[in-house]
């Protein structure tokens, strides 16, 4: 499998300092005693905001002890790089792309549509991205003057760097419940690598059917009794269970499974799956002649105005008693979004206008409702960008697009596990659908009489 070229552009180590005598005009509060933030803009990408720390003027260097995770990360595809360098323009230009940063005092946000911050200065950093796909580059690391080079000018510290971040890209050929093929994408080339098999386990329905007192009834009598009782699809149901999806390689061998091990059940007195009682998927991989758990995905329906799909994904190490949470956030049920596990910090991609979620812990810190402690860090083999996957909103039938960092894949089973996780998350959007709403026919069990006869 050949990866697609990506470039990770990071902006971090943000800090601000003023000369001792500096008192900005028309400011009731000096910036040293009020919060500061900045807005970072790259052409063709949405503006991102980040908090800026204040450093006393007597410090001439950025303290190592206050090293921060990247404040903003831009994930650049090959087309993104070409657009930034003007290769798609009708009038090609040799102008170097710029990273523009505006620094403000006050709190980030807006009141009545008007920005609440006061502009302190602007900075531009040129980006030479010609060789970014093949080698790392540091565009700036240190202090830069906001304005003219005078002793009274405020100083802004930042680190801007780019490094290659190749990824494997996979695309489902349809919704996971339709048992589609999965293609690997590289440029304009689409190559099939996996097949999916979605199934609804009928064991519970079969067991129930055997207990029904129909053995002595005639065929017609039984059919009449069942028609008055109604089919399973017509009766109101407050749980969804028995879903699973198996990923096969091209030889037909199963290489990963996502299985719904905890039903998605409506909380008492409502028609939604609550956070206190989430549904759960187990992601399994083959190993030593059996299936071994690799990860656990919990999902629920958030309450309130957000009305989103809440989720938590944790890795299950072989020798650890507890899981390591890699991502915990939510996605819009209406618009869908992008699920991201990025253990380096905040991220922005070429489709950053799409709602997205991400792991919020720097590095690979284990976290959950209770911190598992730093002793589990060695068990987490993932660093940097791990994966991302698009998730269609309710009522949609999109084909998930999955990106997996090259450093996370050593074999076919590694890639298949992430594909299975993507399918489980996409199916969770349907599993958490309000129980007052109908599911698509592919997700509905057949009528009970069809199973009996």
Tab-separated table of C-alpha atoms in Angstrom:
chain	number	residue	atom	x	y	z
A	1	UNK	CA	0.000	0.000	0.000
A	2	UNK	CA	1.350	3.403	-0.995
A	3	UNK	CA	0.493	6.403	1.206
A	4	UNK	CA	-0.717	9.830	0.129
A	5	UNK	CA	1.528	12.832	0.804
A	6	UNK	CA	0.386	15.122	3.614
A	7	UNK	CA	2.164	17.978	5.384
A	8	UNK	CA	1.610	18.948	8.999
A	9	UNK	CA	1.997	22.687	9.608
A	10	UNK	CA	2.102	23.545	13.314
A	11	UNK	CA	2.025	26.842	15.183
A	12	UNK	CA	2.973	26.777	18.857
A	13	UNK	CA	4.957	28.256	21.759
A	14	UNK	CA	2.845	31.409	21.642
A	15	UNK	CA	3.812	34.180	24.063
A	16	UNK	CA	3.709	37.962	24.347
A	17	UNK	CA	5.835	40.490	26.219
A	18	UNK	CA	5.853	44.274	26.487
A	19	UNK	CA	8.542	46.753	27.500
A	20	UNK	CA	8.191	47.839	31.118
A	21	UNK	CA	7.152	51.370	30.200
A	22	UNK	CA	4.699	50.353	27.539
A	23	UNK	CA	1.128	51.380	28.315
A	24	UNK	CA	-1.105	50.963	25.273
A	25	UNK	CA	-3.164	54.010	24.557
A	26	UNK	CA	-6.880	54.021	25.417
A	27	UNK	CA	-6.524	50.790	27.378
A	28	UNK	CA	-7.977	50.606	30.866
A	29	UNK	CA	-6.036	47.427	31.650
A	30	UNK	CA	-2.459	46.632	30.647
A	31	UNK	CA	-2.222	43.446	28.499
A	32	UNK	CA	-0.004	41.847	31.144
A	33	UNK	CA	-2.968	41.710	33.515
A	34	UNK	CA	-5.639	40.781	30.978
A	35	UNK	CA	-6.001	37.687	28.780
A	36	UNK	CA	-4.596	37.750	25.257
A	37	UNK	CA	-5.316	35.631	22.230
A	38	UNK	CA	-4.477	35.524	18.548
A	39	UNK	CA	-6.217	34.617	15.313
A	40	UNK	CA	-4.204	32.550	12.854
A	41	UNK	CA	-5.094	32.648	9.182
A	42	UNK	CA	-3.798	30.564	6.286
A	43	UNK	CA	-5.202	31.118	2.808
A	44	UNK	CA	-8.125	28.801	1.944
A	45	UNK	CA	-8.462	27.701	5.591
A	46	UNK	CA	-10.796	28.983	8.306
A	47	UNK	CA	-9.386	31.370	10.908
A	48	UNK	CA	-8.284	29.626	14.106
A	49	UNK	CA	-7.949	31.162	17.575
A	50	UNK	CA	-5.410	30.351	20.273
A	51	UNK	CA	-4.610	31.656	23.753
A	52	UNK	CA	-1.375	33.644	24.139
A	53	UNK	CA	0.537	33.567	27.425
A	54	UNK	CA	2.230	36.664	28.883
A	55	UNK	CA	5.956	36.620	29.691
A	56	UNK	CA	7.660	39.288	31.840
A	57	UNK	CA	9.830	41.693	29.805
A	58	UNK	CA	13.024	40.729	31.649
A	59	UNK	CA	12.895	37.252	30.074
A	60	UNK	CA	14.815	37.323	26.805
A	61	UNK	CA	14.038	33.725	25.802
A	62	UNK	CA	11.008	31.470	25.774
A	63	UNK	CA	11.155	29.308	28.946
A	64	UNK	CA	11.576	25.614	28.160
A	65	UNK	CA	9.451	24.717	31.166
A	66	UNK	CA	6.418	26.349	29.542
A	67	UNK	CA	6.650	24.452	26.246
A	68	UNK	CA	3.171	24.046	24.848
A	69	UNK	CA	1.533	21.552	22.573
A	70	UNK	CA	0.868	23.050	19.123
A	71	UNK	CA	-1.772	25.737	19.402
A	72	UNK	CA	-2.975	25.099	15.852
A	73	UNK	CA	-2.188	22.355	13.366
A	74	UNK	CA	-3.005	22.543	9.667
A	75	UNK	CA	-3.111	19.241	7.759
A	76	UNK	CA	-2.230	19.991	4.149
A	77	UNK	CA	-2.988	17.623	1.293
A	78	UNK	CA	-1.174	17.694	-2.035
A	79	UNK	CA	-3.959	19.831	-3.615
A	80	UNK	CA	-3.784	22.191	-0.614
A	81	UNK	CA	-0.060	22.701	-1.180
A	82	UNK	CA	-0.580	23.285	-4.895
A	83	UNK	CA	-3.275	25.880	-4.216
A	84	UNK	CA	-1.135	27.706	-1.652
A	85	UNK	CA	1.710	27.902	-4.155
A	86	UNK	CA	-0.605	29.078	-6.940
A	87	UNK	CA	-0.288	26.026	-9.197
A	88	UNK	CA	-4.052	25.886	-9.832
A	89	UNK	CA	-4.331	29.587	-10.599
A	90	UNK	CA	-4.996	30.890	-14.093
A	91	UNK	CA	-2.174	33.337	-13.472
A	92	UNK	CA	0.603	31.380	-11.680
A	93	UNK	CA	2.651	33.450	-9.264
A	94	UNK	CA	5.939	32.971	-7.483
A	95	UNK	CA	4.694	34.793	-4.401
A	96	UNK	CA	5.463	32.917	-1.185
A	97	UNK	CA	2.360	31.984	0.883
A	98	UNK	CA	2.008	33.771	4.200
A	99	UNK	CA	0.772	32.740	7.632
A	100	UNK	CA	-1.008	35.799	9.073
A	101	UNK	CA	-1.430	36.245	12.828
A	102	UNK	CA	-3.424	38.988	14.574
A	103	UNK	CA	-2.865	39.435	18.320
A	104	UNK	CA	-5.600	40.801	20.606
A	105	UNK	CA	-6.019	41.697	24.256
A	106	UNK	CA	-9.193	40.730	26.070
A	107	UNK	CA	-11.241	37.584	25.846
A	108	UNK	CA	-11.833	35.721	22.610
A	109	UNK	CA	-15.359	35.931	21.284
A	110	UNK	CA	-17.909	38.494	20.186
A	111	UNK	CA	-20.689	40.526	21.777
A	112	UNK	CA	-23.675	41.494	19.604
A	113	UNK	CA	-21.648	40.459	16.565
A	114	UNK	CA	-18.731	42.756	17.438
A	115	UNK	CA	-15.344	41.337	18.427
A	116	UNK	CA	-14.645	41.865	22.129
A	117	UNK	CA	-10.841	41.933	21.751
A	118	UNK	CA	-8.605	44.926	21.014
A	119	UNK	CA	-6.032	44.537	18.264
A	120	UNK	CA	-2.435	44.800	19.513
A	121	UNK	CA	-0.591	43.995	16.301
A	122	UNK	CA	-0.207	41.796	13.262
A	123	UNK	CA	2.521	39.393	12.155
A	124	UNK	CA	3.191	37.611	8.868
A	125	UNK	CA	5.440	34.566	8.503
A	126	UNK	CA	6.477	33.493	4.969
A	127	UNK	CA	6.113	29.771	4.248
A	128	UNK	CA	8.464	28.101	1.785
A	129	UNK	CA	6.506	24.877	1.172
A	130	UNK	CA	8.334	23.715	-1.986
A	131	UNK	CA	10.129	20.821	-0.259
A	132	UNK	CA	7.723	20.353	2.674
A	133	UNK	CA	6.534	16.960	1.392
A	134	UNK	CA	10.003	15.441	1.716
A	135	UNK	CA	11.692	17.114	4.693
A	136	UNK	CA	10.886	19.064	7.836
A	137	UNK	CA	11.360	22.824	7.882
A	138	UNK	CA	11.253	25.521	10.581
A	139	UNK	CA	9.918	28.815	9.232
A	140	UNK	CA	10.255	30.772	12.468
A	141	UNK	CA	11.266	30.032	16.038
A	142	UNK	CA	11.716	32.935	18.442
A	143	UNK	CA	10.636	36.495	19.112
A	144	UNK	CA	9.343	38.829	16.438
A	145	UNK	CA	8.473	42.518	16.745
A	146	UNK	CA	4.833	43.520	16.308
A	147	UNK	CA	5.318	46.716	14.341
A	148	UNK	CA	8.419	48.770	13.813
A	149	UNK	CA	11.791	47.637	15.148
A	150	UNK	CA	11.919	49.891	18.183
A	151	UNK	CA	12.511	49.288	21.850
A	152	UNK	CA	8.899	50.207	22.578
A	153	UNK	CA	7.406	47.577	20.292
A	154	UNK	CA	5.705	44.543	21.757
A	155	UNK	CA	7.392	41.180	21.129
A	156	UNK	CA	5.583	38.037	20.056
A	157	UNK	CA	7.066	34.548	20.353
A	158	UNK	CA	6.036	31.657	18.118
A	159	UNK	CA	7.279	28.474	16.501
A	160	UNK	CA	6.124	27.662	12.968
A	161	UNK	CA	7.248	24.423	11.384
A	162	UNK	CA	6.194	21.937	8.729
A	163	UNK	CA	6.968	18.247	8.457
A	164	UNK	CA	5.929	15.387	6.172
A	165	UNK	CA	2.971	13.423	7.535
A	166	UNK	CA	2.050	10.760	4.922
A	167	UNK	CA	-1.185	8.820	5.390
A	168	UNK	CA	-3.104	5.904	3.997
A	169	UNK	CA	-6.494	6.999	2.687
A	170	UNK	CA	-9.456	4.600	2.490
A	171	UNK	CA	-12.934	5.217	1.119
A	172	UNK	CA	-16.042	3.096	1.694
A	173	UNK	CA	-17.984	2.455	-1.509
A	174	UNK	CA	-21.241	3.104	0.328
A	175	UNK	CA	-22.756	3.174	3.794
A	176	UNK	CA	-21.322	0.501	6.154
A	177	UNK	CA	-24.737	-1.158	6.630
A	178	UNK	CA	-24.817	-1.904	2.887
A	179	UNK	CA	-21.712	-4.153	3.149
A	180	UNK	CA	-19.616	-2.127	0.702
A	181	UNK	CA	-16.119	-2.527	-0.620
A	182	UNK	CA	-13.353	-0.338	0.801
A	183	UNK	CA	-10.920	1.284	-1.611
A	184	UNK	CA	-7.492	2.714	-0.998
A	185	UNK	CA	-7.160	6.157	-2.571
A	186	UNK	CA	-3.960	7.644	-3.921
A	187	UNK	CA	-4.467	10.609	-6.202
A	188	UNK	CA	-6.814	9.480	-8.961
A	189	UNK	CA	-6.141	5.783	-8.313
A	190	UNK	CA	-8.756	3.693	-6.467
A	191	UNK	CA	-7.726	0.179	-5.516
A	192	UNK	CA	-9.988	-2.262	-3.598
A	193	UNK	CA	-8.349	-3.503	-0.398
A	194	UNK	CA	-11.182	-4.650	1.907
A	195	UNK	CA	-14.767	-5.859	1.823
A	196	UNK	CA	-17.316	-5.322	4.585
A	197	UNK	CA	-20.067	-7.608	5.819
A	198	UNK	CA	-22.776	-6.018	7.955
A	199	UNK	CA	-25.014	-8.357	9.945
A	200	UNK	CA	-27.905	-8.289	12.393
A	201	UNK	CA	-27.641	-11.126	14.871
A	202	UNK	CA	-31.007	-12.881	15.102
A	203	UNK	CA	-30.232	-15.176	18.051
A	204	UNK	CA	-32.421	-13.214	20.436
A	205	UNK	CA	-35.358	-13.243	18.035
A	206	UNK	CA	-34.976	-16.961	17.323
A	207	UNK	CA	-34.889	-17.753	21.016
A	208	UNK	CA	-38.034	-15.718	21.535
A	209	UNK	CA	-39.782	-17.428	18.609
A	210	UNK	CA	-39.056	-20.891	20.007
A	211	UNK	CA	-40.752	-19.951	23.264
A	212	UNK	CA	-43.963	-18.879	21.568
A	213	UNK	CA	-46.855	-21.398	21.902
A	214	UNK	CA	-47.187	-21.979	18.183
A	215	UNK	CA	-46.120	-25.567	17.795
A	216	UNK	CA	-49.675	-26.937	18.089
A	217	UNK	CA	-51.309	-24.185	16.079
A	218	UNK	CA	-52.072	-24.522	12.408
A	219	UNK	CA	-50.102	-22.505	9.877
A	220	UNK	CA	-53.051	-20.226	9.156
A	221	UNK	CA	-53.872	-19.800	12.818
A	222	UNK	CA	-50.340	-18.850	13.652
A	223	UNK	CA	-50.232	-16.346	10.816
A	224	UNK	CA	-53.454	-14.753	12.052
A	225	UNK	CA	-52.156	-14.535	15.632
A	226	UNK	CA	-48.921	-12.950	14.464
A	227	UNK	CA	-50.653	-10.416	12.234
A	228	UNK	CA	-52.710	-9.178	15.191
A	229	UNK	CA	-49.568	-8.971	17.291
A	230	UNK	CA	-47.729	-6.967	14.598
A	231	UNK	CA	-44.269	-7.280	13.201
A	232	UNK	CA	-41.138	-6.310	15.089
A	233	UNK	CA	-40.564	-3.452	12.687
A	234	UNK	CA	-44.015	-1.993	13.444
A	235	UNK	CA	-43.928	-2.379	17.225
A	236	UNK	CA	-42.263	0.426	19.171
A	237	UNK	CA	-38.809	-0.761	20.203
A	238	UNK	CA	-36.602	0.869	22.820
A	239	UNK	CA	-33.341	-0.878	22.053
A	240	UNK	CA	-31.007	-1.523	19.142
A	241	UNK	CA	-28.687	-4.471	19.416
A	242	UNK	CA	-26.931	-7.259	17.579
A	243	UNK	CA	-25.209	-5.121	14.943
A	244	UNK	CA	-21.762	-6.085	13.715
A	245	UNK	CA	-19.527	-5.434	10.759
A	246	UNK	CA	-16.652	-7.670	9.671
A	247	UNK	CA	-13.758	-6.423	7.556
A	248	UNK	CA	-12.268	-8.973	5.114
A	249	UNK	CA	-9.122	-8.722	3.049
A	250	UNK	CA	-9.207	-9.522	-0.652
A	251	UNK	CA	-8.556	-13.202	0.028
A	252	UNK	CA	-11.766	-13.353	2.086
A	253	UNK	CA	-10.043	-13.695	5.455
A	254	UNK	CA	-11.557	-11.641	8.297
A	255	UNK	CA	-9.034	-9.086	9.558
A	256	UNK	CA	-11.145	-6.926	11.922
A	257	UNK	CA	-14.589	-6.879	13.510
A	258	UNK	CA	-16.714	-4.156	15.107
A	259	UNK	CA	-19.365	-5.764	17.296
A	260	UNK	CA	-22.119	-4.066	19.293
A	261	UNK	CA	-21.593	-5.628	22.718
A	262	UNK	CA	-23.812	-3.279	24.748
A	263	UNK	CA	-27.253	-2.488	23.269
A	264	UNK	CA	-28.233	1.098	22.530
A	265	UNK	CA	-31.193	1.472	24.905
A	266	UNK	CA	-33.460	4.465	25.443
A	267	UNK	CA	-33.221	5.918	28.929
A	268	UNK	CA	-36.406	5.613	31.038
A	269	UNK	CA	-39.056	8.123	30.070
A	270	UNK	CA	-37.268	9.263	26.915
A	271	UNK	CA	-36.520	8.153	23.366
A	272	UNK	CA	-32.775	8.758	23.389
A	273	UNK	CA	-29.627	6.905	24.447
A	274	UNK	CA	-28.223	8.766	27.451
A	275	UNK	CA	-24.615	9.362	28.452
A	276	UNK	CA	-25.227	7.531	31.725
A	277	UNK	CA	-26.084	4.341	29.810
A	278	UNK	CA	-24.244	4.444	26.460
A	279	UNK	CA	-24.169	1.782	23.814
A	280	UNK	CA	-20.822	0.128	23.251
A	281	UNK	CA	-18.863	-1.383	20.367
A	282	UNK	CA	-15.872	-3.662	20.726
A	283	UNK	CA	-13.257	-3.510	17.968
A	284	UNK	CA	-11.548	-6.898	17.580
A	285	UNK	CA	-8.412	-8.061	15.784
A	286	UNK	CA	-7.195	-11.597	15.045
A	287	UNK	CA	-4.302	-12.847	17.135
A	288	UNK	CA	-2.981	-16.214	18.318
A	289	UNK	CA	-5.807	-18.057	16.608
A	290	UNK	CA	-8.571	-16.041	18.285
A	291	UNK	CA	-10.158	-12.583	18.334
A	292	UNK	CA	-8.585	-10.068	20.699
A	293	UNK	CA	-10.116	-6.761	21.803
A	294	UNK	CA	-8.246	-3.760	20.430
A	295	UNK	CA	-10.519	-0.841	21.261
A	296	UNK	CA	-13.842	0.108	22.783
A	297	UNK	CA	-16.200	2.779	21.436
A	298	UNK	CA	-19.037	4.149	23.561
A	299	UNK	CA	-21.684	6.414	22.039
A	300	UNK	CA	-24.753	8.277	23.251
A	301	UNK	CA	-27.058	11.161	22.334
A	302	UNK	CA	-26.210	14.489	23.954
A	303	UNK	CA	-29.016	16.539	25.484
A	304	UNK	CA	-29.571	20.255	25.116
A	305	UNK	CA	-29.203	22.593	22.200
A	306	UNK	CA	-26.145	20.751	20.832
A	307	UNK	CA	-28.139	17.551	20.197
A	308	UNK	CA	-24.956	15.810	19.169
A	309	UNK	CA	-23.536	12.323	19.047
A	310	UNK	CA	-21.302	11.958	22.075
A	311	UNK	CA	-18.580	9.331	22.019
A	312	UNK	CA	-15.544	8.019	23.828
A	313	UNK	CA	-12.934	5.740	22.279
A	314	UNK	CA	-10.355	3.936	24.344
A	315	UNK	CA	-7.526	1.627	23.445
A	316	UNK	CA	-7.383	-1.764	25.197
A	317	UNK	CA	-3.717	-2.709	25.744
A	318	UNK	CA	-2.938	-6.397	26.125
A	319	UNK	CA	-1.271	-6.088	29.523
A	320	UNK	CA	-3.153	-3.152	31.053
A	321	UNK	CA	-6.054	-3.466	33.461
A	322	UNK	CA	-7.754	-0.302	32.193
A	323	UNK	CA	-8.238	1.274	28.794
A	324	UNK	CA	-6.475	4.391	27.543
A	325	UNK	CA	-8.883	7.034	26.272
A	326	UNK	CA	-7.660	8.449	22.963
A	327	UNK	CA	-10.694	10.571	22.031
A	328	UNK	CA	-13.785	11.903	23.773
A	329	UNK	CA	-15.990	14.543	22.190
A	330	UNK	CA	-19.174	14.926	20.149
A	331	UNK	CA	-20.354	15.399	16.570
A	332	UNK	CA	-23.366	17.229	15.201
A	333	UNK	CA	-26.246	14.821	14.572
A	334	UNK	CA	-27.611	17.142	11.911
A	335	UNK	CA	-24.476	17.947	9.911
A	336	UNK	CA	-22.204	15.065	10.879
A	337	UNK	CA	-18.530	15.944	10.965
A	338	UNK	CA	-15.055	14.512	11.181
A	339	UNK	CA	-13.801	12.210	13.902
A	340	UNK	CA	-10.100	12.804	14.564
A	341	UNK	CA	-7.522	11.186	16.826
A	342	UNK	CA	-4.571	13.563	16.785
A	343	UNK	CA	-2.255	13.255	19.778
A	344	UNK	CA	-0.317	16.416	18.968
A	345	UNK	CA	-2.968	19.048	19.608
A	346	UNK	CA	-5.560	21.134	17.761
A	347	UNK	CA	-5.927	20.481	14.068
A	348	UNK	CA	-7.367	21.972	10.945
A	349	UNK	CA	-7.650	20.227	7.584
A	350	UNK	CA	-8.646	21.073	4.075
A	351	UNK	CA	-12.308	20.626	5.036
A	352	UNK	CA	-12.041	22.410	8.341
A	353	UNK	CA	-15.360	24.147	7.884
A	354	UNK	CA	-16.887	20.736	8.581
A	355	UNK	CA	-17.599	20.190	12.287
A	356	UNK	CA	-15.004	17.914	13.749
A	357	UNK	CA	-13.897	16.400	17.008
A	358	UNK	CA	-10.538	15.393	18.285
A	359	UNK	CA	-8.599	13.960	21.161
A	360	UNK	CA	-7.859	16.913	23.425
A	361	UNK	CA	-5.048	15.480	25.505
A	362	UNK	CA	-1.508	16.408	24.503
A	363	UNK	CA	0.787	13.502	23.790
A	364	UNK	CA	-0.834	10.212	24.688
A	365	UNK	CA	-2.080	10.972	28.174
A	366	UNK	CA	-4.545	8.397	29.499
A	367	UNK	CA	-7.722	10.092	30.608
A	368	UNK	CA	-11.332	9.283	31.270
A	369	UNK	CA	-13.832	9.988	34.026
A	370	UNK	CA	-10.834	9.085	36.173
A	371	UNK	CA	-7.178	9.523	35.228
A	372	UNK	CA	-5.466	6.175	34.837
A	373	UNK	CA	-2.088	7.644	35.685
A	374	UNK	CA	1.092	8.196	33.734
A	375	UNK	CA	2.192	4.624	34.323
A	376	UNK	CA	0.116	3.508	31.319
A	377	UNK	CA	1.822	5.803	28.834
A	378	UNK	CA	4.300	3.129	27.656
A	379	UNK	CA	1.358	0.910	26.662
A	380	UNK	CA	0.132	3.434	24.103
A	381	UNK	CA	2.051	2.929	20.889
A	382	UNK	CA	0.341	5.801	19.061
A	383	UNK	CA	1.905	9.229	18.593
A	384	UNK	CA	1.140	12.206	16.374
A	385	UNK	CA	-1.722	11.977	13.922
A	386	UNK	CA	-3.463	8.622	14.362
A	387	UNK	CA	-6.583	8.692	12.179
A	388	UNK	CA	-9.573	10.659	10.960
A	389	UNK	CA	-12.905	9.627	9.517
A	390	UNK	CA	-15.859	11.493	8.073
A	391	UNK	CA	-19.237	10.807	9.682
A	392	UNK	CA	-22.499	11.482	7.875
A	393	UNK	CA	-25.299	13.253	9.751
A	394	UNK	CA	-28.697	11.713	10.411
A	395	UNK	CA	-30.624	10.779	7.323
A	396	UNK	CA	-27.508	10.785	5.166
A	397	UNK	CA	-25.996	7.817	3.415
A	398	UNK	CA	-22.469	8.969	2.761
A	399	UNK	CA	-19.382	6.814	2.304
A	400	UNK	CA	-16.876	7.352	5.146
A	401	UNK	CA	-13.426	8.593	4.151
A	402	UNK	CA	-10.696	7.307	6.472
A	403	UNK	CA	-7.148	8.644	6.867
A	404	UNK	CA	-4.567	6.693	8.903
A	405	UNK	CA	-1.068	7.880	9.738
A	406	UNK	CA	1.641	5.773	8.074
A	407	UNK	CA	3.482	5.294	11.360
A	408	UNK	CA	0.389	3.577	12.815
A	409	UNK	CA	0.238	0.823	10.160
A	410	UNK	CA	2.622	-2.137	10.115
A	411	UNK	CA	0.307	-4.750	8.607
A	412	UNK	CA	-3.086	-5.205	6.969
A	413	UNK	CA	-4.754	-5.868	10.325
A	414	UNK	CA	-3.604	-2.473	11.622
A	415	UNK	CA	-5.358	-0.646	8.791
A	416	UNK	CA	-8.443	-2.877	9.042
A	417	UNK	CA	-8.885	-2.051	12.747
A	418	UNK	CA	-9.151	1.658	11.952
A	419	UNK	CA	-11.573	0.929	9.105
A	420	UNK	CA	-13.742	-1.096	11.520
A	421	UNK	CA	-13.647	1.756	14.053
A	422	UNK	CA	-14.762	4.178	11.344
A	423	UNK	CA	-17.683	1.917	10.429
A	424	UNK	CA	-18.731	1.575	14.082
A	425	UNK	CA	-18.724	5.328	14.573
A	426	UNK	CA	-20.778	5.880	11.417
A	427	UNK	CA	-23.289	3.230	12.524
A	428	UNK	CA	-23.465	4.819	15.983
A	429	UNK	CA	-25.089	7.864	14.401
A	430	UNK	CA	-27.982	5.565	13.435
A	431	UNK	CA	-27.926	3.590	16.688
A	432	UNK	CA	-28.313	6.846	18.656
A	433	UNK	CA	-31.119	8.123	16.477
A	434	UNK	CA	-34.212	9.045	18.474
A	435	UNK	CA	-36.382	5.957	18.949
A	436	UNK	CA	-39.392	7.935	17.730
A	437	UNK	CA	-37.744	8.049	14.295
A	438	UNK	CA	-37.470	5.216	11.776
A	439	UNK	CA	-34.205	3.621	10.756
A	440	UNK	CA	-33.210	2.785	7.209
A	441	UNK	CA	-34.429	-0.605	6.039
A	442	UNK	CA	-30.890	-2.074	6.056
A	443	UNK	CA	-30.752	-1.531	9.825
A	444	UNK	CA	-34.190	-2.940	10.623
A	445	UNK	CA	-34.603	-6.633	11.581
A	446	UNK	CA	-36.931	-8.669	9.370
A	447	UNK	CA	-40.509	-9.173	10.616
A	448	UNK	CA	-40.881	-11.933	13.192
A	449	UNK	CA	-43.149	-14.023	10.976
A	450	UNK	CA	-40.467	-14.024	8.255
A	451	UNK	CA	-38.096	-15.655	10.735
A	452	UNK	CA	-40.679	-18.188	11.910
A	453	UNK	CA	-41.834	-19.282	8.485
